[in-house]
Amino acid sequence: MPLSPHEVDLFEDSRARLEAIAYRLLGSTSDAEDAVQDTFLRWQATDRERVETPEAWLTKVLTNLCLNQLTSARARRETYVGTWLPEPVLAGDRMLGPADTAEQRESVSMAVLTLMERLSARERVVYVLREAFGYSHGEIAEILEITESNCQQIYRRAKQHVAGDRARAEVDGAAARRVVEEFLAAAVSGETERLIKLLTDDAMSAGDGGGKIPARATPIIGALAVARFLRGLFKPTHAKWDLVGGSPALYVEVVNGVPAVVVVVGDRVVGVMSLEVTSQGVAAVRIQVNPDKLERATRQWASSEHGEPFLEAL
């Protein structure tokens, strides 16, 4: 039976929330959009008169689709070239979802999205629905068809996994931005010691080129090693310019809820460097240069206004 205007509106009113859930679960905007579209097709095909609570029904269908996607995605990532990192999303994109609380903002940060890769698919679902969207354990249990007590156990386990790897205190947004700007100035200067002072002793750097742009296949560990790598990365050469199609400009922008370095050539985003800033220093540098994962960021960048770049040309 064709959808009535009211039934279409019911779905569209839920679209932004469904996209935000799917993005947190899958770490990919294109996969999230596909999951939401598949949910719409199932909404269209079902006997909607028998659906008592459309919002709960849509969330359950989307969640099950994402669970299946997570299982297949992990198999694909075993053959992924190099390190897999989540897709960065610029500020203002509805895919980021709610950001009213610290927990909601943290749940979409590049640091937590990366850490959630270590969780089981079910742990990830419980953590996201509870932490970012405030679903009760009873509601999540119904979605996953498990007991409420089991849901609580899964949530505690997932939260311990995430919190255990994020023991260092975060800093506020304004302080983080100052650190990012200082970090960028130090990296461009080529002075290794300046960078080391900003990094934690066990700092980590990882890059995702997807086999299309050169990137280190394995993470770099330790302040000195990371500083030396970044010094070389920020050293301008014509070979690097040729690789990205021109001389890049560097901006400090908000990405996934925190300040980050956005590398732009013309109107194209060619790289996003997300810094995990803690009270002890920069604990991680995650660099996304896979062009497939920067397409949405490029579209958003081209359609929005920006201030002056931190550095006009590298």
Tab-separated table of C-alpha atoms in Angstrom:
chain	number	residue	atom	x	y	z
A	1	MET	CA	0.000	0.000	0.000
A	2	PRO	CA	1.428	3.442	-0.936
A	3	LEU	CA	2.555	5.680	1.885
A	4	SER	CA	0.129	8.372	2.935
A	5	PRO	CA	1.451	11.944	3.383
A	6	HIS	CA	1.196	11.422	7.159
A	7	GLU	CA	3.244	8.212	6.980
A	8	VAL	CA	5.879	9.942	4.867
A	9	ASP	CA	6.028	12.752	7.426
A	10	LEU	CA	6.401	10.236	10.247
A	11	PHE	CA	9.497	8.848	8.574
A	12	GLU	CA	10.967	12.217	7.587
A	13	ASP	CA	10.544	13.486	11.142
A	14	SER	CA	12.738	10.562	12.246
A	15	ARG	CA	15.304	10.749	9.427
A	16	ALA	CA	17.836	13.019	11.152
A	17	ARG	CA	17.766	10.918	14.329
A	18	LEU	CA	18.098	7.675	12.348
A	19	GLU	CA	21.038	9.064	10.364
A	20	ALA	CA	22.792	10.170	13.542
A	21	ILE	CA	22.323	6.743	15.156
A	22	ALA	CA	23.555	4.945	12.038
A	23	TYR	CA	26.623	7.186	11.694
A	24	ARG	CA	27.681	6.568	15.292
A	25	LEU	CA	27.214	2.844	14.786
A	26	LEU	CA	28.936	2.550	11.400
A	27	GLY	CA	31.454	5.421	11.318
A	28	SER	CA	30.525	6.141	7.694
A	29	THR	CA	28.021	8.702	6.389
A	30	SER	CA	27.391	6.834	3.143
A	31	ASP	CA	26.752	3.560	4.996
A	32	ALA	CA	24.498	5.461	7.407
A	33	GLU	CA	22.483	6.926	4.533
A	34	ASP	CA	22.155	3.472	2.962
A	35	ALA	CA	20.900	2.021	6.251
A	36	VAL	CA	18.320	4.788	6.610
A	37	GLN	CA	17.164	4.299	3.019
A	38	ASP	CA	16.785	0.555	3.614
A	39	THR	CA	14.757	1.395	6.720
A	40	PHE	CA	12.479	3.572	4.600
A	41	LEU	CA	11.941	0.731	2.126
A	42	ARG	CA	10.958	-1.587	4.983
A	43	TRP	CA	8.634	1.096	6.356
A	44	GLN	CA	7.070	1.327	2.923
A	45	ALA	CA	6.633	-2.451	2.645
A	46	THR	CA	5.289	-3.209	6.131
A	47	ASP	CA	1.687	-3.251	7.316
A	48	ARG	CA	1.869	0.152	8.960
A	49	GLU	CA	-1.556	-0.112	10.567
A	50	ARG	CA	-0.074	-2.751	12.879
A	51	VAL	CA	2.806	-0.491	13.972
A	52	GLU	CA	1.824	0.996	17.331
A	53	THR	CA	4.867	3.268	17.827
A	54	PRO	CA	6.514	4.256	14.519
A	55	GLU	CA	9.586	5.818	16.159
A	56	ALA	CA	10.379	2.646	18.098
A	57	TRP	CA	9.681	0.457	15.054
A	58	LEU	CA	11.967	2.523	12.816
A	59	THR	CA	14.757	2.515	15.412
A	60	LYS	CA	14.540	-1.254	15.794
A	61	VAL	CA	14.655	-1.865	12.040
A	62	LEU	CA	17.578	0.541	11.596
A	63	THR	CA	19.476	-1.000	14.506
A	64	ASN	CA	19.136	-4.516	13.099
A	65	LEU	CA	20.306	-3.307	9.691
A	66	CYS	CA	23.322	-1.682	11.323
A	67	LEU	CA	24.078	-4.847	13.310
A	68	ASN	CA	24.221	-6.805	10.057
A	69	GLN	CA	26.307	-4.067	8.461
A	70	LEU	CA	28.777	-4.061	11.356
A	71	THR	CA	29.330	-7.790	10.968
A	72	SER	CA	30.076	-7.504	7.248
A	73	ALA	CA	32.067	-4.289	7.721
A	74	ARG	CA	34.448	-5.996	10.132
A	75	ALA	CA	35.077	-8.706	7.581
A	76	ARG	CA	35.838	-6.053	4.939
A	77	ARG	CA	38.162	-4.165	7.280
A	78	GLU	CA	40.313	-7.249	7.670
A	79	THR	CA	41.333	-6.729	4.036
A	80	TYR	CA	41.332	-2.904	4.211
A	81	VAL	CA	44.593	-1.337	3.039
A	82	GLY	CA	46.308	0.227	6.047
A	83	THR	CA	44.561	1.650	9.102
A	84	TRP	CA	40.775	2.119	9.026
A	85	LEU	CA	39.545	5.360	10.584
A	86	PRO	CA	35.993	6.733	10.794
A	87	GLU	CA	34.764	9.310	8.302
A	88	PRO	CA	35.099	12.887	9.646
A	89	VAL	CA	32.018	15.112	9.729
A	90	LEU	CA	32.203	18.911	9.826
A	91	ALA	CA	30.268	21.054	12.292
A	92	GLY	CA	26.691	21.796	11.287
A	93	ASP	CA	26.081	18.446	9.614
A	94	ARG	CA	22.890	16.837	10.939
A	95	MET	CA	24.643	13.468	10.791
A	96	LEU	CA	26.344	14.468	14.065
A	97	GLY	CA	23.024	14.326	15.890
A	98	PRO	CA	22.394	15.707	19.402
A	99	ALA	CA	25.202	17.599	21.123
A	100	ASP	CA	23.544	19.047	24.207
A	101	THR	CA	25.477	17.039	26.783
A	102	ALA	CA	29.142	16.149	27.195
A	103	GLU	CA	28.264	12.479	26.696
A	104	GLN	CA	26.526	13.212	23.394
A	105	ARG	CA	29.418	15.305	22.100
A	106	GLU	CA	31.974	12.735	23.201
A	107	SER	CA	30.087	9.852	21.586
A	108	VAL	CA	30.612	11.352	18.126
A	109	SER	CA	34.246	12.387	18.617
A	110	MET	CA	36.831	10.715	16.420
A	111	ALA	CA	38.485	9.310	19.551
A	112	VAL	CA	35.353	7.491	20.776
A	113	LEU	CA	34.257	6.399	17.290
A	114	THR	CA	37.681	4.795	16.900
A	115	LEU	CA	37.554	3.190	20.343
A	116	MET	CA	34.097	1.762	19.614
A	117	GLU	CA	35.661	-0.324	16.846
A	118	ARG	CA	36.930	-2.545	19.682
A	119	LEU	CA	33.414	-3.204	20.981
A	120	SER	CA	31.226	-6.039	19.814
A	121	ALA	CA	28.373	-5.000	17.524
A	122	ARG	CA	25.833	-5.425	20.323
A	123	GLU	CA	27.988	-3.492	22.817
A	124	ARG	CA	28.265	-0.658	20.320
A	125	VAL	CA	24.493	-0.496	19.821
A	126	VAL	CA	23.784	-0.438	23.552
A	127	TYR	CA	26.476	2.176	24.210
A	128	VAL	CA	25.319	4.511	21.423
A	129	LEU	CA	21.599	4.302	22.159
A	130	ARG	CA	22.120	4.779	25.880
A	131	GLU	CA	24.976	7.291	25.935
A	132	ALA	CA	24.130	9.481	22.947
A	133	PHE	CA	20.363	9.207	22.613
A	134	GLY	CA	19.205	8.526	26.163
A	135	TYR	CA	17.236	5.367	25.467
A	136	SER	CA	16.289	3.474	28.617
A	137	HIS	CA	17.635	-0.025	29.190
A	138	GLY	CA	14.098	-1.307	28.774
A	139	GLU	CA	13.752	0.340	25.356
A	140	ILE	CA	17.146	-0.946	24.198
A	141	ALA	CA	16.369	-4.428	25.485
A	142	GLU	CA	13.176	-4.446	23.432
A	143	ILE	CA	15.038	-3.296	20.314
A	144	LEU	CA	17.670	-6.025	20.707
A	145	GLU	CA	15.218	-8.623	22.058
A	146	ILE	CA	17.238	-9.268	25.202
A	147	THR	CA	16.455	-8.902	28.903
A	148	GLU	CA	16.832	-5.547	30.613
A	149	SER	CA	19.406	-6.943	33.045
A	150	ASN	CA	21.438	-8.290	30.135
A	151	CYS	CA	21.277	-4.868	28.508
A	152	GLN	CA	22.590	-3.251	31.694
A	153	GLN	CA	25.493	-5.709	31.807
A	154	ILE	CA	26.364	-5.046	28.169
A	155	TYR	CA	26.264	-1.290	28.780
A	156	ARG	CA	28.546	-1.497	31.819
A	157	ARG	CA	31.004	-3.625	29.879
A	158	ALA	CA	30.970	-1.285	26.874
A	159	LYS	CA	31.381	1.816	29.019
A	160	GLN	CA	34.283	0.246	30.872
A	161	HIS	CA	36.020	-0.551	27.576
A	162	VAL	CA	35.614	3.005	26.312
A	163	ALA	CA	36.337	4.751	29.615
A	164	GLY	CA	39.325	2.524	30.321
A	165	ASP	CA	41.066	3.791	27.207
A	166	ARG	CA	40.095	7.415	27.935
A	167	ALA	CA	41.291	7.797	31.505
A	168	ARG	CA	42.841	11.225	30.888
A	169	ALA	CA	40.642	14.246	31.389
A	170	GLU	CA	39.458	16.149	28.344
A	171	VAL	CA	39.786	19.941	28.057
A	172	ASP	CA	37.102	22.424	27.082
A	173	GLY	CA	36.558	23.509	23.476
A	174	ALA	CA	38.292	26.901	23.709
A	175	ALA	CA	41.374	25.411	25.357
A	176	ALA	CA	41.417	22.588	22.811
A	177	ARG	CA	41.361	25.070	19.948
A	178	ARG	CA	44.337	26.939	21.431
A	179	VAL	CA	46.245	23.664	21.699
A	180	VAL	CA	45.395	22.758	18.090
A	181	GLU	CA	46.621	26.160	16.862
A	182	GLU	CA	49.804	25.867	18.910
A	183	PHE	CA	50.285	22.318	17.655
A	184	LEU	CA	49.845	23.417	14.038
A	185	ALA	CA	52.300	26.281	14.450
A	186	ALA	CA	54.845	23.897	15.966
A	187	ALA	CA	54.353	21.314	13.199
A	188	VAL	CA	54.784	23.906	10.451
A	189	SER	CA	57.893	25.331	12.118
A	190	GLY	CA	59.649	21.978	11.787
A	191	GLU	CA	60.913	22.217	15.366
A	192	THR	CA	60.653	18.749	16.831
A	193	GLU	CA	61.101	19.871	20.433
A	194	ARG	CA	58.112	22.228	20.228
A	195	LEU	CA	55.946	19.334	19.075
A	196	ILE	CA	57.231	16.937	21.734
A	197	LYS	CA	56.260	19.405	24.473
A	198	LEU	CA	52.668	19.363	23.215
A	199	LEU	CA	52.397	15.571	22.962
A	200	THR	CA	51.851	13.043	25.744
A	201	ASP	CA	54.716	10.586	26.217
A	202	ASP	CA	52.640	7.757	24.741
A	203	ALA	CA	51.116	9.820	21.935
A	204	MET	CA	49.853	7.939	18.877
A	205	SER	CA	49.463	8.920	15.242
A	206	ALA	CA	47.448	6.959	12.657
A	207	GLY	CA	46.475	7.717	9.080
A	208	ASP	CA	43.845	6.357	6.688
A	209	GLY	CA	44.567	6.633	2.976
A	210	GLY	CA	42.451	3.681	1.934
A	211	GLY	CA	45.168	2.543	-0.454
A	212	LYS	CA	44.497	5.632	-2.593
A	213	ILE	CA	46.699	8.170	-0.825
A	214	PRO	CA	50.001	7.184	0.824
A	215	ALA	CA	49.613	6.726	4.591
A	216	ARG	CA	51.465	4.758	7.247
A	217	ALA	CA	50.075	1.217	7.385
A	218	THR	CA	50.528	0.982	11.151
A	219	PRO	CA	50.186	3.573	13.942
A	220	ILE	CA	53.220	5.488	15.200
A	221	ILE	CA	53.704	5.382	18.980
A	222	GLY	CA	55.639	7.722	21.268
A	223	ALA	CA	56.082	11.493	21.385
A	224	LEU	CA	59.474	11.573	19.649
A	225	ALA	CA	58.439	9.242	16.824
A	226	VAL	CA	55.163	11.133	16.264
A	227	ALA	CA	56.934	14.507	16.316
A	228	ARG	CA	59.494	13.366	13.741
A	229	PHE	CA	56.742	11.976	11.514
A	230	LEU	CA	54.743	15.202	11.692
A	231	ARG	CA	57.809	17.314	11.000
A	232	GLY	CA	58.276	15.409	7.751
A	233	LEU	CA	54.560	15.475	6.944
A	234	PHE	CA	54.350	19.265	7.220
A	235	LYS	CA	57.530	19.910	5.258
A	236	PRO	CA	56.318	21.390	1.932
A	237	THR	CA	57.418	19.699	-1.283
A	238	HIS	CA	56.197	19.840	-4.870
A	239	ALA	CA	55.618	16.077	-4.764
A	240	LYS	CA	53.073	16.549	-1.955
A	241	TRP	CA	51.387	19.393	-3.834
A	242	ASP	CA	51.127	17.215	-6.938
A	243	LEU	CA	49.602	14.417	-4.871
A	244	VAL	CA	46.730	16.576	-3.585
A	245	GLY	CA	46.333	18.682	-6.717
A	246	GLY	CA	47.765	21.986	-5.556
A	247	SER	CA	49.082	24.025	-2.665
A	248	PRO	CA	46.877	23.414	0.409
A	249	ALA	CA	45.547	25.890	2.957
A	250	LEU	CA	45.195	24.854	6.606
A	251	TYR	CA	42.127	25.740	8.685
A	252	VAL	CA	41.325	25.111	12.326
A	253	GLU	CA	37.676	24.002	12.293
A	254	VAL	CA	35.327	21.951	14.443
A	255	VAL	CA	35.120	18.349	13.233
A	256	ASN	CA	33.121	15.669	15.073
A	257	GLY	CA	32.553	18.139	17.868
A	258	VAL	CA	36.172	19.127	18.552
A	259	PRO	CA	38.751	21.474	16.948
A	260	ALA	CA	40.747	19.851	14.143
A	261	VAL	CA	42.964	20.776	11.201
A	262	VAL	CA	41.161	20.813	7.842
A	263	VAL	CA	43.419	20.746	4.778
A	264	VAL	CA	41.849	22.352	1.699
A	265	VAL	CA	42.922	22.714	-1.933
A	266	GLY	CA	40.554	25.035	-3.770
A	267	ASP	CA	37.117	23.901	-2.568
A	268	ARG	CA	38.224	20.310	-1.907
A	269	VAL	CA	38.903	18.915	1.547
A	270	VAL	CA	41.965	16.726	1.006
A	271	GLY	CA	42.715	15.901	4.618
A	272	VAL	CA	41.391	16.144	8.162
A	273	MET	CA	43.717	15.886	11.137
A	274	SER	CA	41.785	15.184	14.339
A	275	LEU	CA	43.652	15.772	17.582
A	276	GLU	CA	42.695	14.089	20.836
A	277	VAL	CA	43.493	16.862	23.301
A	278	THR	CA	43.691	15.966	26.979
A	279	SER	CA	44.827	17.871	30.057
A	280	GLN	CA	48.214	16.123	29.691
A	281	GLY	CA	48.673	17.101	26.041
A	282	VAL	CA	47.824	15.769	22.600
A	283	ALA	CA	47.296	12.032	23.084
A	284	ALA	CA	46.459	11.055	19.513
A	285	VAL	CA	46.624	12.427	15.981
A	286	ARG	CA	44.238	10.756	13.514
A	287	ILE	CA	44.695	11.743	9.879
A	288	GLN	CA	42.010	11.037	7.296
A	289	VAL	CA	43.163	11.411	3.671
A	290	ASN	CA	41.100	8.704	1.954
A	291	PRO	CA	39.273	10.745	-0.730
A	292	ASP	CA	36.200	8.492	-0.521
A	293	LYS	CA	35.779	9.464	3.130
A	294	LEU	CA	36.164	13.189	2.437
A	295	GLU	CA	33.457	13.572	-0.206
A	296	ARG	CA	30.739	14.677	2.219
A	297	ALA	CA	33.133	17.039	4.003
A	298	THR	CA	34.040	18.563	0.628
A	299	ARG	CA	30.371	19.120	-0.284
A	300	GLN	CA	29.708	20.743	3.059
A	301	TRP	CA	32.860	22.845	2.869
A	302	ALA	CA	31.988	24.159	-0.591
A	303	SER	CA	28.505	25.190	0.526
A	304	SER	CA	29.475	27.020	3.737
A	305	GLU	CA	31.444	30.117	4.719
A	306	HIS	CA	34.812	30.046	6.452
A	307	GLY	CA	37.186	32.463	8.054
A	308	GLU	CA	40.774	33.063	7.086
A	309	PRO	CA	43.018	29.976	6.988
A	310	PHE	CA	45.522	29.471	9.767
A	311	LEU	CA	48.127	28.998	7.067
A	312	GLU	CA	47.520	29.992	3.445
A	313	ALA	CA	49.905	27.567	1.772
A	314	LEU	CA	51.916	24.572	2.903
